[in-house]
Amino acid sequence: FFKYSLLALGGLTSYFTYITYVELHPKTQLPQTSTFKDGSPRKNLVILGTGWGAVSLLQKLDTTQYNVIVVSPRNYFLFTPLLTSTPVGTVDLKSIMEPIRHILRRKKGEVVYLEANATDIDPFNKNITIIDNYQETKNITYDYLVMCVGAESTTFHIPGVKENAIFIKEAYDSLKIKDKILNNIERAAFLDINDPKRKQLLSFVVVGGGPTGVEMAAELQDYVNESLSKWIPEISKDISISLVEGLPNILNMFDKNLIEFTQNFIRDSNIDLLLNTFVKGVDENSVTVEVNNTKQIIPYGMLIWATGIQPREITRKLGQELPRFQTDRRGLLINSKLQLLGAEDSIYAIGDCTFHTGLAPTAQVAHQEGRYLANIFKQLHKLDKLDWESKKDSNQSDIRQAQIETQRKYILEHKISDFQYSYKGTLAYIGSERAIAELKIAGRDYQLRGSPFAFLFWKIVYLSMCVSVRNTLMVSMDWCKVYFFGRNSV
Ligand code: FAD
Ligand code: NAI
């Protein structure tokens, strides 16, 4: 047993050393050129975004076949499933960020990255206007465009939310929450114990009982129970955490047994769970809610808003360019091959910027769509080459023309299939080292309901989903650090 364990350990160490070496030592890349060696044109492929969809596409894409340009205001990939762990220091924010250039420099063919926002897309002239952080604008043209700009947090136009609440969507939101928690704690510690302001400062309200809100409330409660209670007990006992949900239950996407279990679990862990409580307005100190047609006021010291997502401005604008085809305000409409309706020959759209019934806006969906598109672009490259060959020489023999046509047909019929989503399951962290899971394995449904094994499984799944060995190791080390030494954000 000892011998085999040593062998396994040796194997694993060599594997990680090799992967880390490959990650840290990018090879020389083939430069971008306007034509290939045979004279055929190399097409421009523009990818908007550096999130789940874009990175999964880029990881699989053969970048030697296109001149690939990536445009995004974010020069890193953010591993969102662990974002709610970062404001309280369970995981360090840096551990879930992977610089986009690390990903791009590992590709065989050069990829250009531009840190900018796409502000306008002209689908008729295949032109995009982009603007960088210093308000410099540029126009870039594309032969193919992939929209993977994600979505933004929605407020449902509820007054006061934008001005007073903190979202939990981007890396900077995590920093804002962390700052707010620490400031409120120190301000409260400064005040007299009977000062009503102290109670308000220590009241943390999370709105939205979807998985984001539940995980955020759970992480806050862990922080209070496991860290603050040890180091600032006089403050920790006065902190209140409320989770506000407008519907009769939280976590709508889960089975009702798991919902029931989680609601009881959350209540037992001291989170004030307010169901059927719809937020109607927000000011700088309190939230106005409606419960059974009566209005109530909930004072808060920190308000976190997690009520779902809505399309970004660039997504809405692109939809407005194609009004006959883009008729849904919830996102871009695409066909079964992920082509944008109205611009099927040149624009693809994946992830949260799209809307299709039956598919939730999740990383799982965006990731699978990105992988699917990488294969589509491989096939499109072959089709483009065949087109070029067939048009280049009009004197070509009929036999060659017929061969080209047969090859084209074969690719279209056998190599470009419809996108098929394969649902693997859903996981959510519910606090106190417990998680719930709904899994689909070999067509059968399984549930994990808050056991320590479910938590271990949750950890293993998320570690395996990290986009680099660096991220995997950093997250593992953060978890070990918290286990042995506690959180460091006190
Ligand atoms: P994103 O990953 O959001 O990427 C969008 C990219 O586009 C970003 O790089 C952005 O900077 C860029 N961009 C924005 N505007 C522009 C512009 N104008 N021009 C160019 N680029 C632009 N899903 C799961 O499946 N499991 C989970 O556990 C899970 N946990 C989550 C936890 C949290 C806190 C959050 C917020 C989401 C979670 N999700 C989870 C959902 C998941 O993160 C999204 O579904 C996923 O990120 C969608 O991928 P995307 O590529 O469409 O968009
Ligand atoms: P969501 O849309 O899933 O949930 C938002 C919740 O807010 C809903 O339950 C809604 O009823 C509630 N709400 C809306 N307006 C309200 C109001 N005014 N007052 C009170 N409650 C209100 O949004 P969430 O959690 O941000 O998730 C977005 C997407 O990301 C989802 O598709 C989700 O599946 C995915 N995600 C997945 C995770 C996971 O798999 N563990 C974790 C986080 C997000």
Coordinates of C-alpha atoms and ligand atoms in Angstrom, one line a residue:
F1 CA 0.0 0.0 0.0
F2 CA 2.8 2.3 1.0
K3 CA 4.6 1.7 -2.3
Y4 CA 1.5 2.4 -4.4
S5 CA 0.7 5.5 -2.4
L6 CA 4.2 6.8 -3.0
L7 CA 3.9 6.0 -6.7
A8 CA 0.5 7.8 -6.9
L9 CA 1.9 10.8 -5.0
G10 CA 4.9 10.9 -7.3
G11 CA 2.7 10.7 -10.3
L12 CA 0.4 13.5 -9.1
T13 CA 3.4 15.8 -8.2
S14 CA 5.0 15.2 -11.6
Y15 CA 1.7 15.9 -13.4
F16 CA 1.1 19.2 -11.5
T17 CA 4.8 20.2 -12.0
Y18 CA 4.4 19.6 -15.7
I19 CA 1.1 21.5 -16.0
T20 CA 2.4 24.4 -13.9
Y21 CA 5.6 24.5 -16.1
V22 CA 3.5 24.6 -19.3
E23 CA 1.2 27.3 -17.8
L24 CA 4.1 29.5 -16.7
H25 CA 6.2 29.1 -19.8
P26 CA 4.2 30.1 -22.9
K27 CA 5.6 29.0 -26.2
T28 CA 6.3 31.4 -29.1
Q29 CA 3.1 32.1 -30.9
L30 CA 2.4 32.1 -34.6
P31 CA 1.8 35.8 -35.5
Q32 CA -1.4 37.1 -37.1
T33 CA -1.3 37.5 -40.8
S34 CA -3.9 38.7 -43.4
T35 CA -3.5 35.5 -45.5
F36 CA -2.4 31.8 -45.0
K37 CA 0.5 30.3 -46.8
D38 CA -1.7 29.2 -49.7
G39 CA -2.9 32.7 -50.2
S40 CA -6.4 32.2 -48.7
P41 CA -7.6 35.0 -46.4
R42 CA -7.4 34.6 -42.7
K43 CA -10.7 35.8 -41.2
N44 CA -11.1 38.2 -38.3
L45 CA -12.8 36.6 -35.3
V46 CA -13.8 39.1 -32.6
I47 CA -14.8 37.8 -29.2
L48 CA -16.5 40.3 -26.8
G49 CA -16.0 39.3 -23.2
T50 CA -13.6 37.5 -20.9
G51 CA -16.1 35.5 -18.8
W52 CA -17.2 31.9 -18.8
G53 CA -18.4 31.7 -22.4
A54 CA -15.4 33.6 -23.9
V55 CA -12.8 31.7 -21.9
S56 CA -14.2 28.3 -22.6
L57 CA -14.3 29.1 -26.3
L58 CA -10.8 30.4 -26.2
Q59 CA -9.4 27.4 -24.4
K60 CA -10.6 25.1 -27.2
L61 CA -10.3 27.4 -30.2
D62 CA -7.6 26.8 -32.7
T63 CA -6.3 30.3 -32.8
T64 CA -4.0 29.6 -35.7
Q65 CA -7.0 29.5 -38.0
Y66 CA -8.2 33.1 -37.4
N67 CA -7.0 36.5 -36.4
V68 CA -8.6 36.5 -33.0
I69 CA -9.2 39.8 -31.1
V70 CA -10.7 39.7 -27.6
V71 CA -12.3 42.9 -26.4
S72 CA -13.4 43.2 -22.7
P73 CA -13.2 45.9 -20.0
R74 CA -12.0 43.1 -17.7
N75 CA -8.5 41.9 -18.3
Y76 CA -9.0 38.8 -16.2
F77 CA -11.4 35.9 -15.9
L78 CA -13.5 35.8 -12.7
F79 CA -14.5 32.5 -11.2
T80 CA -18.0 33.6 -10.1
P81 CA -19.0 30.5 -8.2
L82 CA -16.7 31.4 -5.4
L83 CA -17.2 35.2 -5.5
T84 CA -19.5 35.2 -2.5
S85 CA -16.7 33.6 -0.5
T86 CA -14.3 36.5 -1.1
P87 CA -15.7 39.5 0.8
V88 CA -15.4 37.7 4.1
G89 CA -12.0 36.2 3.3
T90 CA -12.9 32.5 3.0
V91 CA -11.2 32.7 -0.4
D92 CA -8.9 35.5 -1.5
L93 CA -10.2 37.5 -4.4
K94 CA -7.0 37.2 -6.3
S95 CA -7.3 33.4 -6.1
I96 CA -10.4 33.4 -8.3
M97 CA -9.0 35.9 -10.9
E98 CA -7.0 34.6 -13.8
P99 CA -5.2 37.2 -16.0
I100 CA -6.7 36.9 -19.5
R101 CA -3.2 37.2 -21.0
H102 CA -2.1 34.0 -19.1
I103 CA -4.9 32.2 -21.0
L104 CA -4.2 33.9 -24.3
R105 CA -0.4 33.4 -24.2
R106 CA -0.9 29.7 -23.9
K107 CA -2.5 29.5 -27.4
K108 CA -0.6 28.5 -30.4
G109 CA -1.7 31.4 -32.6
E110 CA -1.4 35.0 -31.4
V111 CA -4.5 36.5 -29.8
V112 CA -4.8 40.3 -29.5
Y113 CA -6.5 41.6 -26.3
L114 CA -8.0 45.1 -26.1
E115 CA -9.2 46.4 -22.7
A116 CA -12.3 48.2 -23.8
N117 CA -16.1 48.2 -23.8
A118 CA -17.9 47.6 -27.1
T119 CA -20.4 50.4 -27.4
D120 CA -21.9 49.9 -30.8
I121 CA -22.2 47.0 -33.2
D122 CA -23.1 47.5 -36.9
P123 CA -24.2 44.0 -38.0
F124 CA -24.6 45.1 -41.6
N125 CA -21.1 46.5 -42.1
K126 CA -19.6 44.1 -39.6
N127 CA -18.1 46.9 -37.6
I128 CA -17.7 47.4 -33.8
T129 CA -17.0 50.6 -31.9
I130 CA -15.0 50.1 -28.8
I131 CA -14.0 52.6 -26.1
D132 CA -11.2 52.2 -23.5
N133 CA -11.0 53.4 -19.9
Y134 CA -9.5 56.7 -21.1
Q135 CA -12.4 57.4 -23.5
E136 CA -10.3 56.6 -26.6
T137 CA -12.5 55.0 -29.3
K138 CA -11.6 52.6 -32.1
N139 CA -13.4 50.8 -34.8
I140 CA -12.7 47.2 -35.5
T141 CA -14.1 45.0 -38.2
Y142 CA -15.0 41.4 -38.1
D143 CA -15.8 38.5 -40.3
Y144 CA -17.2 36.6 -37.3
L145 CA -18.3 38.0 -34.0
V146 CA -19.0 36.1 -30.8
M147 CA -21.1 38.0 -28.2
C148 CA -20.3 36.8 -24.7
V149 CA -20.7 40.0 -22.8
G150 CA -22.8 38.4 -20.0
A151 CA -25.4 40.4 -18.2
E152 CA -25.7 43.0 -15.4
S153 CA -27.4 43.0 -12.1
T154 CA -31.0 44.0 -12.2
T155 CA -32.8 46.4 -9.9
F156 CA -36.2 46.1 -11.5
H157 CA -36.1 50.0 -11.4
I158 CA -36.8 49.9 -7.7
P159 CA -36.0 53.4 -6.5
G160 CA -32.8 53.8 -4.4
V161 CA -31.3 50.5 -5.2
K162 CA -28.5 51.7 -7.5
E163 CA -27.5 54.5 -5.2
N164 CA -27.5 52.6 -1.9
A165 CA -27.1 48.8 -2.4
I166 CA -24.0 46.8 -3.3
F167 CA -24.3 44.1 -5.9
I168 CA -22.4 40.9 -5.9
K169 CA -21.5 40.3 -9.5
E170 CA -18.0 41.7 -10.2
A171 CA -14.6 41.6 -8.4
Y172 CA -15.0 45.3 -7.3
D173 CA -18.4 44.4 -5.6
S174 CA -16.5 42.0 -3.4
L175 CA -14.1 44.7 -2.3
K176 CA -17.0 47.1 -1.7
I177 CA -18.7 44.6 0.6
K178 CA -15.5 43.8 2.5
D179 CA -14.9 47.5 3.1
K180 CA -18.4 48.1 4.2
I181 CA -18.4 45.2 6.7
L182 CA -15.1 46.3 8.2
N183 CA -16.1 50.0 8.4
N184 CA -19.5 49.2 9.9
I185 CA -17.9 47.0 12.5
E186 CA -15.3 49.6 13.6
R187 CA -17.9 52.4 13.6
A188 CA -20.3 50.3 15.7
A189 CA -17.4 49.4 18.1
F190 CA -16.8 53.2 18.6
L191 CA -20.5 53.9 19.5
D192 CA -22.1 53.5 22.9
I193 CA -23.7 50.1 23.3
N194 CA -27.2 51.6 23.5
D195 CA -26.8 53.9 20.6
P196 CA -29.6 52.9 18.0
K197 CA -27.1 53.7 15.2
R198 CA -25.0 50.8 16.4
K199 CA -27.8 48.3 15.9
Q200 CA -28.5 49.7 12.4
L201 CA -24.8 49.5 11.4
L202 CA -24.7 45.9 12.4
S203 CA -27.8 44.9 10.5
F204 CA -26.8 43.3 7.2
V205 CA -29.6 42.7 4.7
V206 CA -29.4 40.5 1.6
V207 CA -32.2 40.9 -1.0
G208 CA -32.9 38.0 -3.3
G209 CA -33.3 34.4 -2.3
G210 CA -31.7 32.9 -5.5
P211 CA -28.4 31.0 -5.1
T212 CA -26.4 34.3 -5.1
G213 CA -28.3 35.7 -2.2
V214 CA -28.4 32.4 -0.2
E215 CA -24.6 31.9 -0.6
M216 CA -23.9 35.5 0.3
A217 CA -26.0 35.3 3.5
A218 CA -24.4 32.0 4.4
E219 CA -20.9 33.3 4.0
L220 CA -21.7 36.4 6.1
Q221 CA -23.1 34.2 8.8
D222 CA -20.0 31.9 8.7
Y223 CA -17.9 35.0 9.1
V224 CA -19.8 36.1 12.1
N225 CA -20.0 32.6 13.8
E226 CA -16.5 31.5 13.0
S227 CA -14.3 34.6 13.0
L228 CA -16.0 37.6 14.6
S229 CA -17.4 35.6 17.5
K230 CA -13.8 34.7 18.4
W231 CA -12.1 38.1 17.9
I232 CA -14.8 40.7 18.6
P233 CA -17.6 38.8 20.5
E234 CA -19.2 42.0 21.8
I235 CA -19.9 43.0 18.1
S236 CA -20.6 39.6 16.7
K237 CA -23.5 38.9 19.1
D238 CA -25.2 42.1 17.9
I239 CA -24.9 41.5 14.2
S240 CA -28.1 40.5 12.4
I241 CA -28.3 39.0 8.9
S242 CA -31.6 39.0 7.0
L243 CA -32.3 37.3 3.7
V244 CA -35.3 38.9 2.0
E245 CA -37.2 37.0 -0.7
G246 CA -40.3 38.2 -2.5
L247 CA -41.7 34.7 -3.3
P248 CA -43.0 32.1 -0.8
N249 CA -39.7 30.2 -1.0
I250 CA -36.0 30.6 -1.9
L251 CA -33.9 28.7 -4.5
N252 CA -36.6 28.2 -7.0
M253 CA -34.5 26.0 -9.3
F254 CA -34.1 23.3 -6.7
D255 CA -36.5 20.4 -5.8
K256 CA -39.0 21.2 -3.1
N257 CA -37.3 18.8 -0.5
L258 CA -34.0 20.7 -0.9
I259 CA -35.8 24.0 -0.6
E260 CA -37.5 23.0 2.6
F261 CA -34.3 21.6 4.0
T262 CA -32.4 24.8 3.2
Q263 CA -35.0 27.1 4.6
N264 CA -35.0 25.3 7.9
F265 CA -31.2 25.1 7.9
I266 CA -30.9 28.8 7.2
R267 CA -33.3 29.7 10.0
D268 CA -31.4 27.4 12.4
S269 CA -28.2 29.2 11.6
N270 CA -29.6 32.5 12.8
I271 CA -30.3 34.1 9.5
D272 CA -33.6 36.0 9.6
L273 CA -35.4 34.5 6.5
L274 CA -38.1 36.8 5.3
L275 CA -40.3 35.1 2.7
N276 CA -43.2 36.7 0.8
T277 CA -41.4 40.0 1.4
F278 CA -41.1 42.1 -1.6
V279 CA -38.7 45.1 -1.6
K280 CA -40.4 48.2 -3.0
G281 CA -38.0 51.0 -2.2
V282 CA -34.6 51.7 -0.7
D283 CA -33.2 54.8 1.0
E284 CA -29.8 55.2 2.5
N285 CA -30.8 53.7 5.9
S286 CA -33.7 51.4 5.3
V287 CA -35.5 49.2 2.9
T288 CA -39.3 49.4 2.4
V289 CA -40.9 46.1 2.0
E290 CA -44.4 44.9 1.3
V291 CA -45.7 41.9 3.2
N292 CA -49.3 40.8 2.7
N293 CA -50.1 44.2 1.2
T294 CA -48.7 46.1 4.2
K295 CA -45.6 48.2 4.1
Q296 CA -42.8 47.7 6.6
I297 CA -39.5 49.4 7.1
I298 CA -36.3 47.4 7.7
P299 CA -33.3 49.5 8.7
Y300 CA -29.9 48.3 7.4
G301 CA -26.2 49.1 7.8
M302 CA -25.2 47.2 4.7
L303 CA -27.5 46.2 1.8
I304 CA -26.5 43.5 -0.7
W305 CA -28.7 43.2 -3.8
A306 CA -28.9 39.9 -5.6
T307 CA -32.2 39.8 -7.5
G308 CA -31.0 38.4 -10.8
I309 CA -29.8 39.8 -14.0
Q310 CA -30.8 41.9 -17.1
P311 CA -29.2 42.5 -20.5
R312 CA -26.3 44.9 -20.8
E313 CA -26.7 48.1 -22.9
I314 CA -24.6 46.7 -25.8
T315 CA -26.9 43.6 -25.9
R316 CA -30.0 45.8 -26.0
K317 CA -28.5 48.0 -28.7
L318 CA -27.6 45.1 -30.9
G319 CA -31.1 43.7 -30.5
Q320 CA -32.5 47.1 -31.6
E321 CA -30.4 46.9 -34.8
L322 CA -32.3 43.8 -35.8
P323 CA -35.9 44.6 -34.6
R324 CA -37.6 42.1 -36.9
F325 CA -35.7 39.1 -35.4
Q326 CA -34.7 40.3 -31.9
T327 CA -38.1 40.5 -30.2
D328 CA -37.3 39.5 -26.6
R329 CA -36.2 42.0 -24.0
R330 CA -34.7 39.3 -21.8
G331 CA -31.7 38.7 -24.1
L332 CA -30.4 37.9 -27.6
L333 CA -32.3 35.3 -29.5
I334 CA -30.2 32.6 -31.2
N335 CA -30.9 29.5 -33.1
S336 CA -29.9 25.9 -32.3
K337 CA -26.4 26.5 -33.7
L338 CA -26.0 29.6 -31.5
Q339 CA -26.2 32.0 -34.4
L340 CA -27.8 35.3 -33.8
L341 CA -31.3 35.6 -35.4
G342 CA -31.0 38.2 -38.1
A343 CA -27.2 37.9 -38.5
E344 CA -26.8 34.2 -38.8
D345 CA -23.8 34.3 -41.2
S346 CA -21.6 36.3 -39.0
I347 CA -22.7 36.7 -35.3
Y348 CA -22.9 34.1 -32.6
A349 CA -24.1 34.7 -29.1
I350 CA -23.5 32.6 -25.9
G351 CA -24.0 32.8 -22.2
D352 CA -26.0 35.3 -20.1
C353 CA -26.4 37.8 -22.9
T354 CA -28.8 35.3 -24.7
F355 CA -32.3 34.2 -23.8
H356 CA -33.5 30.8 -24.5
T357 CA -36.3 29.0 -22.7
G358 CA -35.2 26.0 -20.7
L359 CA -31.7 27.2 -20.2
A360 CA -30.8 29.1 -17.1
P361 CA -28.1 31.8 -17.2
T362 CA -25.4 29.8 -15.6
A363 CA -21.6 29.2 -16.0
Q364 CA -22.4 25.6 -16.9
V365 CA -24.4 26.7 -19.9
A366 CA -21.9 29.4 -21.1
H367 CA -19.1 26.9 -20.7
Q368 CA -20.7 24.2 -22.8
E369 CA -21.7 26.8 -25.4
G370 CA -18.2 28.1 -25.7
R371 CA -16.8 24.6 -26.2
Y372 CA -19.4 23.9 -28.9
L373 CA -18.5 27.1 -30.7
A374 CA -14.8 26.2 -30.8
N375 CA -15.7 23.2 -32.9
I376 CA -18.1 25.2 -35.1
F377 CA -15.2 27.6 -35.9
K378 CA -13.0 24.7 -36.8
Q379 CA -15.6 23.6 -39.3
L380 CA -16.2 27.1 -40.6
H381 CA -12.5 27.5 -41.3
K382 CA -12.7 24.4 -43.5
L383 CA -15.8 25.7 -45.3
D384 CA -14.2 29.1 -45.8
K385 CA -11.1 27.4 -47.4
L386 CA -13.3 25.4 -49.7
D387 CA -15.2 28.5 -50.7
W388 CA -12.0 30.3 -51.5
E389 CA -10.7 27.4 -53.5
S390 CA -13.9 27.1 -55.5
K391 CA -14.0 30.8 -56.3
K392 CA -10.2 31.3 -56.9
D393 CA -9.9 29.5 -60.1
S394 CA -12.8 29.5 -62.5
N395 CA -11.0 27.1 -64.8
Q396 CA -10.9 24.4 -62.2
S397 CA -12.0 21.0 -63.4
D398 CA -15.6 20.0 -62.9
I399 CA -14.3 17.0 -61.0
R400 CA -12.6 19.2 -58.4
Q401 CA -15.7 21.5 -58.1
A402 CA -17.8 18.4 -57.5
Q403 CA -15.3 17.2 -54.8
I404 CA -15.5 20.6 -53.1
E405 CA -19.3 20.5 -53.1
T406 CA -19.3 17.0 -51.6
Q407 CA -16.8 18.0 -48.9
R408 CA -18.9 21.1 -48.1
K409 CA -22.1 19.0 -47.9
Y410 CA -20.4 16.5 -45.7
I411 CA -19.2 19.2 -43.2
L412 CA -22.6 20.9 -43.1
E413 CA -24.5 17.6 -42.6
H414 CA -22.2 15.6 -40.4
K415 CA -19.8 18.0 -38.6
I416 CA -22.0 20.9 -37.7
S417 CA -24.7 19.6 -35.4
D418 CA -27.1 21.5 -33.1
F419 CA -26.0 22.6 -29.7
Q420 CA -27.1 20.0 -27.1
Y421 CA -27.0 21.1 -23.5
S422 CA -26.0 18.4 -21.0
Y423 CA -27.3 19.3 -17.5
K424 CA -24.9 18.0 -14.9
G425 CA -26.6 19.4 -11.8
T426 CA -26.8 22.3 -9.5
L427 CA -24.9 23.0 -6.3
A428 CA -25.3 25.7 -3.6
Y429 CA -23.4 26.5 -0.4
I430 CA -25.7 27.0 2.5
G431 CA -23.3 27.8 5.3
S432 CA -21.6 26.1 8.3
E433 CA -19.6 23.8 5.9
R434 CA -22.8 22.4 4.4
A435 CA -24.0 22.3 0.7
I436 CA -26.9 21.0 -1.2
A437 CA -26.7 19.5 -4.6
E438 CA -29.0 18.1 -7.4
L439 CA -27.0 15.9 -9.7
K440 CA -27.8 14.1 -12.9
I441 CA -25.5 11.1 -13.4
A442 CA -26.1 8.6 -16.2
G443 CA -29.7 10.0 -16.7
R444 CA -30.6 9.5 -13.0
D445 CA -31.3 12.2 -10.5
Y446 CA -29.6 12.4 -7.1
Q447 CA -29.8 14.8 -4.2
L448 CA -27.2 15.7 -1.6
R449 CA -28.8 17.3 1.4
G450 CA -26.4 19.2 3.6
S451 CA -24.2 16.3 4.6
P452 CA -20.4 16.9 5.2
F453 CA -19.9 14.8 2.0
A454 CA -22.0 17.3 0.1
F455 CA -19.7 20.1 1.2
L456 CA -16.6 18.1 0.2
F457 CA -18.2 17.3 -3.1
W458 CA -19.0 21.0 -3.6
K459 CA -15.4 21.8 -2.9
I460 CA -14.0 19.2 -5.3
V461 CA -16.4 20.3 -8.1
Y462 CA -15.4 23.9 -7.8
L463 CA -11.7 23.1 -7.6
S464 CA -12.0 21.0 -10.8
M465 CA -13.8 23.9 -12.5
C466 CA -10.9 26.4 -11.9
V467 CA -9.4 27.5 -15.2
S468 CA -5.7 27.1 -14.2
V469 CA -3.6 25.0 -11.8
R470 CA -2.6 28.3 -10.3
N471 CA -6.2 29.1 -9.4
T472 CA -6.8 25.5 -8.1
L473 CA -3.8 25.6 -5.9
M474 CA -4.5 29.1 -4.6
V475 CA -8.1 28.3 -3.7
S476 CA -7.0 25.0 -2.0
M477 CA -4.4 26.9 0.0
D478 CA -7.0 29.6 1.0
W479 CA -9.3 26.9 2.3
C480 CA -6.5 25.2 4.2
K481 CA -5.4 28.6 5.6
V482 CA -9.0 29.3 6.9
Y483 CA -9.2 25.8 8.3
F484 CA -6.0 26.2 10.3
F485 CA -5.7 29.9 11.0
G486 CA -9.2 31.4 10.4
R487 CA -10.2 34.2 8.1
N488 CA -7.9 37.1 7.7
S489 CA -10.4 39.9 7.0
V490 CA -11.1 40.8 10.7
Ligands
FAD1 P1 -19.7 36.6 -17.8 O1 -18.9 35.5 -17.2 O2 -20.4 37.6 -16.9 O3 -18.7 37.4 -18.7 C1 -19.0 38.6 -19.4 C2 -17.8 39.3 -20.0 O4 -18.1 40.3 -20.9 C3 -17.0 39.9 -18.8 O5 -15.6 39.7 -19.1 C4 -17.3 41.4 -19.0 O6 -16.3 42.2 -18.5 C5 -17.4 41.5 -20.5 N1 -18.2 42.7 -21.0 C6 -19.2 43.3 -20.4 N2 -19.6 44.3 -21.1 C7 -18.8 44.3 -22.3 C8 -18.8 45.1 -23.4 N3 -19.6 46.2 -23.6 N4 -17.9 44.9 -24.4 C9 -17.0 43.8 -24.2 N5 -17.0 43.0 -23.1 C10 -17.9 43.3 -22.2 N6 -23.2 29.7 -12.5 C11 -23.1 28.4 -12.3 O7 -23.3 27.6 -13.2 N7 -22.7 27.9 -11.1 C12 -22.4 28.7 -10.0 O8 -22.0 28.3 -9.0 C13 -22.5 30.1 -10.2 N8 -22.3 31.0 -9.2 C14 -22.4 32.3 -9.4 C15 -22.1 33.2 -8.4 C16 -22.3 34.5 -8.5 C17 -22.0 35.5 -7.4 C18 -22.7 35.1 -9.8 C19 -22.8 36.6 -10.0 C20 -23.0 34.2 -10.8 C21 -22.8 32.8 -10.7 N9 -23.1 32.0 -11.7 C22 -23.0 30.6 -11.5 C23 -23.6 32.4 -13.0 C24 -22.4 32.6 -13.9 O9 -21.4 33.4 -13.4 C25 -22.8 33.2 -15.2 O10 -23.9 32.5 -15.8 C26 -21.7 33.2 -16.2 O11 -20.7 34.1 -15.7 C27 -22.1 33.6 -17.6 O12 -21.0 33.7 -18.5 P2 -20.9 34.8 -19.6 O13 -19.6 34.4 -20.4 O14 -22.1 34.8 -20.4 O15 -20.8 36.1 -18.9
NAI2 P1 -32.1 34.7 -9.3 O1 -32.8 35.3 -10.4 O2 -31.8 33.2 -9.4 O3 -32.8 35.0 -8.0 C1 -33.2 36.3 -7.6 C2 -34.3 36.2 -6.5 O4 -34.6 37.5 -6.1 C3 -35.6 35.5 -6.9 O5 -35.9 34.5 -6.1 C4 -36.6 36.7 -6.9 O6 -37.9 36.2 -6.5 C5 -36.0 37.6 -5.8 N1 -36.4 39.0 -6.0 C6 -36.5 39.7 -7.1 N2 -36.9 40.9 -6.9 C7 -37.1 41.0 -5.5 C8 -37.6 42.1 -4.7 N3 -37.8 43.3 -5.1 N4 -37.7 41.8 -3.4 C9 -37.4 40.6 -2.9 N5 -36.9 39.5 -3.6 C10 -36.8 39.8 -5.0 O7 -30.7 35.5 -9.2 P2 -29.3 35.1 -8.7 O8 -29.3 34.4 -7.4 O9 -28.5 36.3 -8.8 O10 -28.7 34.1 -9.9 C11 -28.6 34.5 -11.2 C12 -28.2 33.4 -12.1 O11 -26.9 32.9 -11.7 C13 -29.2 32.2 -11.9 O12 -29.4 31.6 -13.2 C14 -28.4 31.2 -11.1 O13 -28.8 29.9 -11.4 C15 -27.0 31.5 -11.4 N6 -26.2 31.2 -10.1 C16 -26.0 29.9 -9.8 C17 -25.4 29.6 -8.7 C18 -25.2 28.1 -8.3 O14 -25.4 27.3 -9.2 N7 -24.7 27.8 -7.1 C19 -24.9 30.6 -7.7 C20 -25.2 31.9 -8.1 C21 -25.9 32.2 -9.3

